[in-house]
Structures are given as structure tokens and as C-alpha cells.
Coordinates of C-alpha atoms (C1' of nucleotides) in Angstrom, one line a residue:
Chain A
M1 CA 104.2 60.7 18.3
V2 CA 101.5 63.3 18.9
K3 CA 98.4 61.9 20.5
L4 CA 95.2 63.5 21.7
S5 CA 94.5 63.3 25.4
P6 CA 91.1 62.7 26.9
I7 CA 89.2 65.9 27.4
V8 CA 89.5 67.4 30.8
A9 CA 87.0 69.9 32.2
C10 CA 88.5 73.0 33.9
G11 CA 86.6 72.1 37.0
T12 CA 88.5 68.9 37.5
C13 CA 91.8 70.2 36.1
P14 CA 94.7 69.4 38.5
I15 CA 96.3 72.8 38.1
R16 CA 93.0 74.8 38.2
H17 CA 94.1 76.9 41.1
N18 CA 97.7 77.6 40.2
A19 CA 97.7 78.3 36.5
V20 CA 96.9 81.4 34.6
C21 CA 93.2 80.7 35.0
A22 CA 93.5 80.5 38.8
K23 CA 91.6 83.7 39.5
C24 CA 88.9 83.2 36.9
D25 CA 85.3 82.9 38.0
A26 CA 82.7 80.4 36.7
E27 CA 81.6 82.8 33.9
E28 CA 85.2 83.4 32.7
L29 CA 85.9 79.7 32.8
V30 CA 83.1 79.0 30.3
I31 CA 84.9 81.2 27.8
L32 CA 88.2 79.5 28.5
E33 CA 86.6 76.1 28.1
Q34 CA 85.5 77.0 24.6
A35 CA 88.9 78.4 23.6
K36 CA 91.2 75.8 25.0
S37 CA 92.5 72.6 23.5
Y38 CA 94.7 69.9 24.8
K39 CA 97.8 68.4 23.3
T40 CA 100.3 65.8 24.5
L41 CA 103.8 66.0 23.2
P42 CA 106.6 63.4 23.7
A43 CA 109.8 64.0 25.5
G44 CA 112.3 65.9 23.5
S45 CA 109.8 67.9 21.5
R46 CA 110.4 71.6 20.8
L47 CA 107.6 73.6 22.3
A48 CA 109.1 76.8 21.1
E49 CA 112.3 77.8 19.2
A50 CA 114.1 81.1 19.8
G51 CA 113.0 83.6 17.3
E52 CA 110.3 81.4 15.7
T53 CA 106.6 82.4 15.8
L54 CA 104.4 80.7 18.3
S55 CA 101.0 79.7 17.1
Y56 CA 99.8 78.7 20.5
F57 CA 100.3 79.8 24.1
S58 CA 100.2 76.9 26.5
T59 CA 100.0 75.9 30.1
I60 CA 101.8 72.7 31.2
I61 CA 99.3 70.3 32.8
E62 CA 101.7 67.4 33.2
G63 CA 105.4 66.9 32.6
C64 CA 108.5 69.1 32.6
A65 CA 110.2 71.4 30.1
T66 CA 113.2 73.7 30.0
I67 CA 113.7 77.2 28.7
S68 CA 117.2 77.6 27.3
R69 CA 119.5 79.3 25.0
T70 CA 122.3 77.7 23.0
L71 CA 125.3 79.8 21.9
E72 CA 126.8 79.3 18.5
D73 CA 129.7 77.2 19.8
G74 CA 127.3 74.8 21.6
R75 CA 127.4 76.2 25.1
R76 CA 123.9 75.9 26.5
Q77 CA 122.3 77.5 29.5
T78 CA 118.9 76.6 30.9
V79 CA 117.2 79.8 32.2
G80 CA 114.0 78.3 33.5
L81 CA 112.4 75.0 34.4
L82 CA 108.7 74.6 33.6
L83 CA 106.5 72.4 35.7
P84 CA 102.7 71.9 35.8
S85 CA 100.8 75.2 35.9
D86 CA 103.6 77.1 34.3
F87 CA 102.8 79.2 31.2
I88 CA 104.6 79.3 27.9
G89 CA 104.1 82.4 25.8
R90 CA 104.1 86.1 26.1
P91 CA 101.2 88.4 25.2
G92 CA 102.2 91.1 22.9
R93 CA 105.0 89.2 21.3
A94 CA 104.6 86.4 18.8
T95 CA 108.1 84.9 19.3
S96 CA 110.0 83.4 22.2
P97 CA 113.5 84.7 22.8
F98 CA 114.4 81.2 24.1
D99 CA 114.0 77.6 23.2
V100 CA 111.5 75.6 25.1
E101 CA 111.9 71.8 25.1
A102 CA 110.0 69.0 26.7
L103 CA 112.1 66.9 29.1
T104 CA 109.4 64.4 29.6
E105 CA 106.1 63.7 27.9
V106 CA 104.2 66.9 28.3
K107 CA 100.4 67.5 28.4
L108 CA 99.5 71.1 27.4
C109 CA 96.4 73.2 27.7
R110 CA 96.6 75.5 24.7
F111 CA 95.1 78.6 23.3
E112 CA 95.6 80.1 19.9
R113 CA 98.0 83.0 20.4
T114 CA 95.7 85.7 19.1
T115 CA 92.7 84.3 20.9
F116 CA 94.7 84.4 24.2
E117 CA 95.9 87.9 23.7
Q118 CA 92.3 88.9 23.3
L119 CA 91.4 87.0 26.5
V120 CA 94.1 88.9 28.4
T121 CA 92.7 92.2 27.2
D122 CA 89.1 91.2 27.9
T123 CA 89.5 89.3 31.1
P124 CA 91.1 91.3 34.0
H125 CA 91.4 88.2 36.1
I126 CA 93.6 86.6 33.6
A127 CA 95.8 89.7 33.2
T128 CA 96.2 90.0 36.9
R129 CA 97.1 86.4 37.4
L130 CA 99.5 86.6 34.5
L131 CA 101.2 89.6 36.1
T132 CA 101.5 87.8 39.4
M133 CA 103.0 84.7 37.7
T134 CA 105.4 86.8 35.7
L135 CA 106.6 88.6 38.8
D136 CA 107.1 85.3 40.5
E137 CA 109.1 84.0 37.6
L138 CA 111.2 87.2 37.6
D139 CA 112.0 86.7 41.3
A140 CA 112.8 83.1 40.6
A141 CA 115.1 84.1 37.7
R142 CA 116.9 86.5 39.9
D143 CA 117.2 84.0 42.7
W144 CA 118.8 81.7 40.2
A145 CA 121.2 84.4 39.1
V146 CA 122.6 84.5 42.6
V147 CA 123.2 80.7 42.3
L148 CA 124.8 81.0 38.9
G149 CA 127.0 84.0 39.7
R150 CA 128.2 83.4 43.2
M151 CA 127.8 79.8 44.3
T152 CA 130.3 76.9 44.2
A153 CA 129.5 73.7 42.3
R154 CA 128.5 71.9 45.5
E155 CA 126.2 74.8 46.5
K156 CA 124.7 74.9 43.0
V157 CA 123.7 71.2 43.1
A158 CA 122.3 71.5 46.6
A159 CA 120.4 74.6 45.7
F160 CA 118.9 72.9 42.7
L161 CA 117.7 69.9 44.6
V162 CA 116.3 72.0 47.4
S163 CA 114.5 74.2 44.9
L164 CA 113.1 71.3 43.0
A165 CA 112.0 69.6 46.2
R166 CA 110.2 72.7 47.3
R167 CA 108.3 73.0 44.0
Q168 CA 107.4 69.4 43.9
A169 CA 106.3 69.5 47.5
G170 CA 104.3 72.6 46.8
A171 CA 102.5 71.0 43.9
R172 CA 101.6 68.0 46.2
G173 CA 100.7 70.3 49.1
T174 CA 103.2 68.6 51.4
A175 CA 105.9 70.3 53.5
T176 CA 109.6 70.3 53.1
A177 CA 111.2 72.0 56.0
G178 CA 112.4 69.7 58.8
G179 CA 112.5 66.1 57.9
R180 CA 112.8 63.9 54.9
A181 CA 112.0 64.8 51.4
V182 CA 111.9 63.0 48.1
V183 CA 112.7 64.5 44.7
H184 CA 112.1 63.0 41.3
L185 CA 114.5 64.3 38.8
P186 CA 112.9 64.9 35.4
L187 CA 116.3 66.0 34.1
S188 CA 119.3 64.1 32.9
R189 CA 122.7 65.0 34.3
E190 CA 123.3 66.9 31.1
A191 CA 120.1 69.0 31.5
M192 CA 121.0 69.6 35.2
S193 CA 124.4 70.8 34.2
D194 CA 123.0 73.2 31.7
H195 CA 120.7 74.6 34.4
L196 CA 123.6 74.9 36.9
G197 CA 126.2 76.3 34.5
L198 CA 128.5 73.4 35.1
T199 CA 129.8 70.4 33.1
I200 CA 128.2 67.0 33.5
E201 CA 131.4 65.7 35.1
T202 CA 131.4 68.4 37.8
T203 CA 127.7 67.9 38.5
S204 CA 128.2 64.1 38.8
R205 CA 131.1 64.6 41.1
Q206 CA 129.1 66.9 43.4
M207 CA 126.2 64.4 43.4
T208 CA 128.6 61.7 44.5
A209 CA 130.1 64.0 47.2
L210 CA 126.7 64.9 48.6
R211 CA 125.8 61.2 48.7
K212 CA 129.1 60.3 50.4
D213 CA 128.4 63.1 53.0
G214 CA 125.0 61.5 53.7
L215 CA 123.1 64.6 52.5
I216 CA 121.3 62.7 49.7
E217 CA 120.5 59.1 48.9
T218 CA 120.1 57.9 45.3
P219 CA 118.1 54.6 45.1
T220 CA 118.0 55.3 41.3
K221 CA 119.6 58.0 39.2
R222 CA 116.4 59.9 38.8
E223 CA 115.1 59.5 42.4
I224 CA 116.8 61.5 45.2
H225 CA 116.0 61.1 48.9
I226 CA 116.9 63.9 51.2
P227 CA 117.1 62.5 54.8
D228 CA 117.5 66.0 56.3
F229 CA 116.0 68.8 54.2
D230 CA 117.4 71.6 56.4
A231 CA 120.9 70.1 56.2
L232 CA 120.8 70.2 52.4
A233 CA 119.4 73.7 52.4
F234 CA 122.3 74.7 54.6
E235 CA 124.7 73.4 51.9
A236 CA 122.9 75.6 49.4
A237 CA 124.2 78.7 51.4
E238 CA 120.7 79.8 52.1
D239 CA 121.0 83.0 53.9
D240 CA 117.6 83.3 55.5
D241 CA 114.8 81.2 56.9
G242 CA 113.4 79.2 54.0
G243 CA 114.4 80.1 50.5
P244 CA 112.6 82.1 47.9
I245 CA 109.2 83.4 48.9
V246 CA 107.9 82.2 45.5
Chain B
M1 CA 120.8 114.6 52.6
V2 CA 117.3 114.2 51.2
K3 CA 116.2 117.2 49.3
L4 CA 113.0 117.9 47.5
S5 CA 113.3 118.3 43.7
P6 CA 111.4 120.9 41.7
I7 CA 108.0 119.7 40.7
V8 CA 107.9 118.2 37.2
A9 CA 104.7 117.7 35.3
C10 CA 104.0 114.3 33.7
G11 CA 103.7 116.0 30.3
T12 CA 107.3 117.2 30.4
C13 CA 108.7 114.1 32.2
P14 CA 111.7 112.7 30.4
I15 CA 110.6 109.2 30.8
R16 CA 106.9 109.8 30.1
H17 CA 106.8 107.3 27.2
N18 CA 108.9 104.5 28.7
A19 CA 107.8 104.2 32.3
V20 CA 104.9 102.4 33.9
C21 CA 102.7 105.4 32.9
A22 CA 103.6 105.1 29.2
K23 CA 100.2 103.9 28.0
C24 CA 98.1 106.2 30.1
D25 CA 95.8 108.7 28.4
A26 CA 95.4 112.3 29.5
E27 CA 92.6 111.4 31.9
E28 CA 94.5 108.7 33.7
L29 CA 97.5 111.0 33.9
V30 CA 95.5 113.5 35.9
I31 CA 95.0 110.8 38.6
L32 CA 98.7 109.9 38.6
E33 CA 99.6 113.6 38.8
Q34 CA 97.6 113.8 42.1
A35 CA 99.1 110.7 43.6
K36 CA 102.7 111.1 42.7
S37 CA 105.5 112.7 44.6
Y38 CA 109.1 113.2 43.9
K39 CA 112.1 112.4 46.0
T40 CA 115.8 112.7 45.4
L41 CA 118.1 110.3 47.2
P42 CA 121.9 110.4 47.4
A43 CA 124.3 107.8 46.0
G44 CA 124.6 104.9 48.4
S45 CA 121.0 105.1 49.7
R46 CA 119.0 102.0 50.3
L47 CA 115.8 102.2 48.2
A48 CA 114.7 98.8 49.5
E49 CA 116.0 96.2 51.8
A50 CA 115.4 92.4 51.3
G51 CA 112.4 91.4 53.5
E52 CA 111.6 94.9 54.6
T53 CA 108.3 96.6 53.9
L54 CA 108.2 99.1 51.1
S55 CA 106.1 102.2 51.9
Y56 CA 106.4 103.5 48.3
F57 CA 106.7 102.1 44.9
S58 CA 108.9 104.2 42.6
T59 CA 110.0 104.9 39.1
I60 CA 113.6 106.0 38.5
I61 CA 113.6 109.4 36.7
E62 CA 117.3 110.0 36.9
G63 CA 120.2 108.0 38.2
C64 CA 121.1 104.4 38.5
A65 CA 120.4 101.7 41.1
T66 CA 121.2 98.0 41.6
I67 CA 119.0 95.1 42.7
S68 CA 121.2 92.6 44.6
R69 CA 121.4 90.0 47.2
T70 CA 124.2 89.5 49.7
L71 CA 124.8 86.0 51.3
E72 CA 125.6 85.6 54.9
D73 CA 129.3 85.2 54.2
G74 CA 129.4 88.5 52.3
R75 CA 129.2 87.2 48.7
R76 CA 127.0 89.6 46.7
Q77 CA 125.3 89.2 43.4
T78 CA 123.6 92.0 41.5
V79 CA 120.6 90.6 39.7
G80 CA 119.4 93.8 38.0
L81 CA 120.5 97.2 37.0
L82 CA 117.9 100.0 37.2
L83 CA 118.0 103.0 34.9
P84 CA 115.6 105.8 34.2
S85 CA 112.0 104.6 33.6
D86 CA 112.6 101.4 35.5
F87 CA 110.1 100.5 38.3
I88 CA 110.8 99.5 41.9
G89 CA 108.0 97.6 43.6
R90 CA 105.7 94.7 43.1
P91 CA 101.9 95.0 43.3
G92 CA 100.5 92.4 45.6
R93 CA 103.5 92.2 47.8
A94 CA 104.7 94.7 50.4
T95 CA 108.3 93.5 50.6
S96 CA 111.1 93.2 48.1
P97 CA 113.1 89.9 48.0
F98 CA 116.2 91.9 47.1
D99 CA 118.1 94.9 48.2
V100 CA 117.9 98.0 46.0
E101 CA 120.7 100.5 46.3
A102 CA 121.3 103.8 44.6
L103 CA 124.7 103.8 42.7
T104 CA 124.4 107.5 41.9
E105 CA 122.1 110.2 43.1
V106 CA 118.6 109.1 42.2
K107 CA 115.5 111.0 41.4
L108 CA 112.3 109.1 42.0
C109 CA 108.7 109.4 41.1
R110 CA 106.9 107.7 44.0
F111 CA 103.4 106.4 44.8
E112 CA 102.3 105.2 48.2
R113 CA 102.2 101.5 47.9
T114 CA 98.6 100.9 48.7
T115 CA 97.6 103.8 46.4
F116 CA 99.6 102.3 43.5
E117 CA 98.1 98.9 44.0
Q118 CA 94.7 100.5 43.7
L119 CA 95.8 102.3 40.6
V120 CA 96.9 99.0 39.0
T121 CA 93.5 97.5 39.7
D122 CA 91.6 100.5 38.5
T123 CA 93.7 101.5 35.5
P124 CA 94.0 98.8 32.9
H125 CA 96.6 100.8 31.0
I126 CA 98.9 100.7 34.0
A127 CA 98.4 97.0 34.5
T128 CA 99.1 96.3 30.9
R129 CA 102.2 98.4 30.8
L130 CA 103.4 96.8 34.1
L131 CA 103.0 93.4 32.6
T132 CA 104.9 94.3 29.5
M133 CA 107.7 95.8 31.6
T134 CA 107.8 92.8 33.8
L135 CA 108.0 90.4 30.9
D136 CA 110.9 92.5 29.5
E137 CA 112.7 92.4 32.8
L138 CA 112.1 88.6 32.9
D139 CA 113.7 88.3 29.4
A140 CA 116.6 90.5 30.5
A141 CA 117.1 88.5 33.7
R142 CA 117.2 85.3 31.7
D143 CA 119.6 86.8 29.1
W144 CA 121.8 87.6 32.0
A145 CA 121.6 84.1 33.4
V146 CA 123.3 82.9 30.1
V147 CA 126.1 85.4 30.8
L148 CA 126.5 84.3 34.4
G149 CA 126.3 80.6 33.7
R150 CA 128.2 80.1 30.6
M151 CA 130.4 83.0 29.6
T152 CA 134.1 83.5 30.3
A153 CA 135.3 86.6 32.3
R154 CA 136.3 88.4 29.1
E155 CA 132.9 87.6 27.5
K156 CA 131.1 88.8 30.7
V157 CA 132.8 92.1 30.7
A158 CA 132.2 92.6 27.0
A159 CA 128.6 91.6 27.3
F160 CA 128.1 94.0 30.1
L161 CA 129.5 97.0 28.2
V162 CA 127.5 96.1 25.1
S163 CA 124.3 95.8 27.1
L164 CA 124.9 99.0 28.9
A165 CA 125.8 100.8 25.7
R166 CA 122.5 99.6 24.1
R167 CA 120.4 100.7 27.1
Q168 CA 122.1 104.2 27.2
A169 CA 121.8 104.6 23.5
G170 CA 118.2 103.5 23.6
A171 CA 117.4 106.1 26.3
R172 CA 119.1 108.7 24.1
G173 CA 117.4 107.4 20.9
T174 CA 120.8 106.9 19.1
A175 CA 121.9 103.8 17.4
T176 CA 124.7 101.4 18.5
A177 CA 125.3 98.9 15.8
G178 CA 128.1 99.6 13.4
G179 CA 130.4 102.3 14.5
R180 CA 131.6 104.0 17.7
A181 CA 129.7 104.1 20.9
V182 CA 130.3 105.8 24.3
V183 CA 129.3 104.3 27.6
H184 CA 129.3 106.1 30.9
L185 CA 129.8 103.7 33.7
P186 CA 127.7 104.5 36.7
L187 CA 129.2 101.5 38.5
S188 CA 132.5 101.1 40.4
R189 CA 134.7 98.1 39.5
E190 CA 133.3 96.4 42.6
A191 CA 129.7 97.0 41.5
M192 CA 130.5 95.7 38.1
S193 CA 132.1 92.6 39.5
D194 CA 129.0 91.9 41.7
H195 CA 126.9 92.1 38.5
L196 CA 129.2 89.9 36.5
G197 CA 129.8 87.3 39.2
L198 CA 133.6 88.0 39.2
T199 CA 136.2 89.5 41.6
I200 CA 137.3 93.1 41.1
E201 CA 140.7 91.8 40.1
T202 CA 139.4 89.7 37.3
T203 CA 137.1 92.4 36.1
S204 CA 140.0 94.9 36.1
R205 CA 142.3 92.5 34.3
Q206 CA 139.7 91.9 31.6
M207 CA 139.1 95.6 31.2
T208 CA 142.9 96.0 30.7
A209 CA 142.9 93.2 28.2
L210 CA 140.1 94.6 26.2
R211 CA 141.8 98.0 26.2
K212 CA 145.1 96.4 25.1
D213 CA 143.3 94.6 22.3
G214 CA 141.9 97.9 21.1
L215 CA 138.3 97.0 21.8
I216 CA 137.7 99.8 24.3
E217 CA 139.3 103.0 25.2
T218 CA 139.2 104.4 28.7
P219 CA 139.9 108.2 28.8
T220 CA 138.7 108.0 32.4
K221 CA 137.8 105.1 34.6
R222 CA 134.1 105.8 34.3
E223 CA 134.0 106.6 30.6
I224 CA 134.4 103.9 28.0
H225 CA 134.7 104.5 24.3
I226 CA 133.9 101.6 22.0
P227 CA 135.6 102.2 18.6
D228 CA 133.9 99.3 16.9
F229 CA 130.6 98.3 18.6
D230 CA 130.2 95.1 16.5
A231 CA 133.7 93.9 17.3
L232 CA 132.9 94.2 21.1
A233 CA 129.6 92.5 20.6
F234 CA 131.4 89.7 18.9
E235 CA 133.6 89.3 22.0
A236 CA 130.4 88.9 24.0
A237 CA 129.7 85.7 22.2
E238 CA 126.5 87.1 20.7
D239 CA 124.9 84.3 18.8
D240 CA 122.6 86.2 16.6
D241 CA 122.1 89.5 14.9
G242 CA 121.9 92.1 17.6
G243 CA 121.4 91.0 21.2
P244 CA 118.3 90.9 23.3
I245 CA 115.1 92.1 21.7
V246 CA 114.3 94.0 24.9
Chain C
dC1 C1' 126.5 39.8 21.7
dG2 C1' 128.1 44.2 20.0
dA3 C1' 126.5 49.1 19.8
dT4 C1' 124.9 53.1 21.9
dC5 C1' 123.7 56.1 25.6
dC6 C1' 124.3 57.9 30.1
dG7 C1' 126.7 58.4 34.2
dT8 C1' 130.8 58.0 37.0
dT9 C1' 135.7 58.3 38.0
dG10 C1' 140.6 59.6 37.3
dA11 C1' 144.4 62.6 35.7
dA12 C1' 146.0 66.8 33.7
dT13 C1' 145.1 71.6 32.6
dT14 C1' 143.5 76.2 33.1
dA15 C1' 140.7 80.1 34.2
dC16 C1' 139.6 82.5 37.9
dG17 C1' 140.2 83.6 42.8
dT18 C1' 143.2 84.9 46.6
dC19 C1' 146.8 87.4 48.7
dA20 C1' 149.7 91.1 48.5
dA21 C1' 152.0 95.3 46.9
dT22 C1' 151.6 99.7 44.6
dA23 C1' 149.8 103.8 42.4
dG24 C1' 146.6 107.5 41.6
dA25 C1' 142.7 110.4 43.1
dC26 C1' 140.7 112.9 46.7
dG27 C1' 140.1 115.1 50.9
dT28 C1' 141.7 116.9 55.5
dG29 C1' 144.6 119.3 58.4
dG30 C1' 148.9 121.2 59.9
Chain D
dC1 C1' 151.7 124.1 50.0
dC2 C1' 152.8 119.6 51.4
dA3 C1' 152.1 115.5 54.5
dC4 C1' 149.0 112.1 55.5
dG5 C1' 145.1 108.8 55.4
dT6 C1' 141.6 106.7 52.7
dC7 C1' 139.5 104.8 48.9
dT8 C1' 139.6 102.8 44.3
dA9 C1' 141.9 100.5 40.7
dT10 C1' 145.7 98.0 38.7
dT11 C1' 149.2 94.5 38.5
dG12 C1' 151.9 90.5 40.0
dA13 C1' 152.6 85.9 42.2
dC14 C1' 150.5 81.9 43.6
dG15 C1' 146.7 78.6 44.8
dT16 C1' 142.6 76.1 43.6
dA17 C1' 138.0 74.9 42.0
dA18 C1' 136.2 73.6 37.9
dT19 C1' 137.0 72.2 33.1
dT20 C1' 139.0 69.2 29.8
dC21 C1' 140.5 64.9 28.2
dA22 C1' 140.1 60.1 28.7
dA23 C1' 138.8 55.6 30.3
dC24 C1' 135.3 52.7 32.1
dG25 C1' 130.8 50.5 33.7
dG26 C1' 126.1 49.6 33.6
dA27 C1' 121.8 49.9 31.3
dT28 C1' 119.0 49.3 27.1
dC29 C1' 118.2 47.7 22.4
dG30 C1' 118.7 45.8 18.0

DNA sequence: CGATCCGTTGAATTACGTCAATAGACGTGG
DNA sequence: CCACGTCTATTGACGTAATTCAACGGATCG
């Protein structure tokens, strides 16, 4: 089920100013235009497999994917959630240490790996932007370690909804703090649980508890309404003003 | 108790080939030589505080430090363990989102923040190396997320000892796989527990259990002997051949 | 209309946390 | 030198949050 998407120019690309190309000038963009190609993959596709060679590095234009590892006995932990403008691949290494799987249909902007590695070397604006993005991801990974290591199930679920709401609002350019917010869940309960380090049963129970406490509303299983964003953030044991700086 | 350490030339620096300067040529090193300064700080010092401005970016030459966050109610999670050659600071941002604390006396090679940010811009070899190091740290943070999210207390302790043994062996240039290994613990049980997302009691019990099972020997509380490294790695639920590629 | 998938809920189990007591290491001072 | 306080680590008894096992309900699909 792999289909070719209509060609999109970088100038009209929805993630132009957030992706790895964000800092590129018009001249550099011309080079990227020539090297890029688009690909749409269906939900459930493997975009990368731990240890396997990656032919392409990609940026997600649309859709959602997880970075995860599965232990031999089947335990799985999701270690990153990829949304539009996020980058898949690591210059200087041909393989990924984790699995990357599409949760929804995903539209990618791809570069052949070796081509991209050359671009990083030749184009300082790409290297700089990639460093910034990697540092942001590192901060996010460490923020998440606090959730995994020290939070209760209820706090984990609240923290996840809060974090997803912030990212989705950020992508739309809307605010979160204060009033209502809406989150669309691209993850199943199982995928959520793998991200939270919980079982699906515990995740489900905590969702129910948050709903009964009036902290969330669930018109459908994949749509979450947050009547009072700050109240939910409080449940997530947020220590400071407003969550990760990312 | 801050004392000045004897001046060390980059050429004889013990971490010359692993730190952020690793890829620099002789010419670039001259610039670094002029900009750097050394500082030794005692165990317990705060090298950075969450949200506070950093005047200096530093590389650890000797000693050990933790990156951590403490929640309002006192729960603490360590999200990174810094050993010699590790870098503290983030170009493009004046503050750290986490606390950084010295576990032992620490010897630092420091650059004024703004100076270093200029160096990153002007010196591609530093930018490249910093990107590689950040990507490695990101992989390590994600590896640790698997431990925090999905492993049992016993596996967590085993995974920590295995990972520390690998890093210490790597720094010495010795091998781990196969036979005996020795680990020096720069962390108290409390610091270990904060890293593992456990209580000190549980950590202590698991150490005792591993000892009773013959997987480790503890001549002193801070010195751990591993008679069969692979056996301990097996306890850490290692899925593949030999742990993180980092 | 049965089969399958996904999510929810209940009951029983357990791994880890909490509370508490104790012991060893270390330093200080009489 | 020993008495004392402090700090860290260990161990035991008990409590609990989350997992496990199991049943069930509502979609979706052939």
C-alpha cells in the first residue's frame, strides 16, 4: 500500500520552519529540492528496524510514528514519539538502535542516507539545525525519564496528555495554558501503555479515573477534551511554571 | 574549597580523543588552549541548577556528576551520569533544564559560554563532534528509558552495573565481555536509587540478592567485582549481543 | 450472524514502597 | 582511649499500587 504523494515544494511545505531545513536559505533550499523525494507509508509500516541499515533519512511531514525497543520476552518500551517535522536518522551511522513504526499513515520527505550525510557536511545551516533538534530531543528524552522513573500511573497518563496537547497546540500555533484544550490521540491504548511503561489495563483505568474526576472528557476513544489544562498539568506533578522548555 | 589545578596542555589531556575537542586539528587546538581554563570542584558542588544561567560550559576531565531533576515533593530522578570527557552545556541556550551535581571531586575544562558558542559556530570540527556526542547521549537516554519503563528492580541494578562497567572499561581501553570485570561505584546507594527509579531499600536488597546469587562480589560498598560479566548482562535482560552501541 | 479486535472492568496476586530497627564507618570531643 | 552523634547501608515487617488473570462489551468486517 505504498503510494506516491503529490509533489510539494519546500516553499509551501507545512513544516518548512520547524524541520531540519528550517534554517536553510533560498540557495540551500534549491539543493534540498533536488535531493528530496516524498513517500507515503501506511499505518503499521516499519520505517526502521533496530540494527538494520537505513537507506533513507526522513522527516515526517504528516502522521505519527514511535521509536521503540522490544525485549526478547516481548516487553516493549516506546522511547520517542515522532510528529510532523521530526527527523528519522542519524548522520554518521547507517543503522538505528531502535525500531521506528508508523502509528498512522505517514508522509515522509526523504533523502538518500549518503546524500544527506554530505549535505550535513556541506551545509552548516543543516548541521546547526540538526544539533538544535537533537539537543531538544535529548531534553525531551530526559524529561520523559523523570516520568518513567518517578511518577505514578495517574501522573504518567496526565503527563502524556499534557505533553501531547502542548506539541499539537505548538504545531497549530495555538496556546494551551489556561483554558480548554483538545488532543487527538494517534495511539492505541497499547501504544500509550508502551510509552508510559504501564499495562493497557492500568492505562485504561487511569483514563477512566481522570474522566470521572472531570479532568478529561472522551467523546471518542481517540479524542480527548481537557476542560482545564492547568488542572491536568497539576495532576502531572509539574514542578514549575509550564513544562519542558522544548 | 575551590582550588586551581595545575595547568594541563591539550596535547597531554587524558580525554583529548574523546571530548568535544576530539576532532580538532593542531590549529584549532591552539584557539581552544587560549580560551580554556581549569577548575576543580569538591564533591557535592552544584555545577548547574535547573533554570539558572550557566556562565561556563564544561567538559569533565576527572570525577563524576549526575544530571537530575527533583520534583516539588522531593522525588528525584537522575537522567544522566557524567564521566570524564562528557560535556555540560548547550549551545544556543544559557540555562540547563536539569540540575548537575558533582558526586566526587570534579576537575573541569571550562569555556565561557559565549566564547564557546562562538567556537561552535566558527569551528566545524567542534560542531560535528558535539553533534555526534549529543546523538550518543540521546541513544543512551533512550536506552535508559527502556530500563526505567520496563525492567524489574533486579534487572535495573544489573543493567546499571553492566553499563557502568562498560563505560569504565571503555575509558581504560579494556574489554568487558567474557570474564571478570571490576566496577568502582562513584555513587552512594541513594544516588544509585535516584538513577534507577527505585528506593534505597529496594536497591540495597537487589544488591544483596545479586551477591547471594554469586553474580557480584562486594569487597567494599563502593567496589563491585563481577566474576562473570556475561552472566550479569544476562540478568539485565539484554536482548542482543552486547548492549548499547554507544 | 459469528469472529476478531480493542478497550473496559473486576478480582486476585505480587513487586516494590514505606516504616522501623539495627549495625558499621567515621569524626569529634571529653 | 572510649563515649557519642551522625551518616550510610542493610534487613525485617507490613502496606499498597500496579500487574496479572479473566470476563465482558462494543465496534468493525467478512
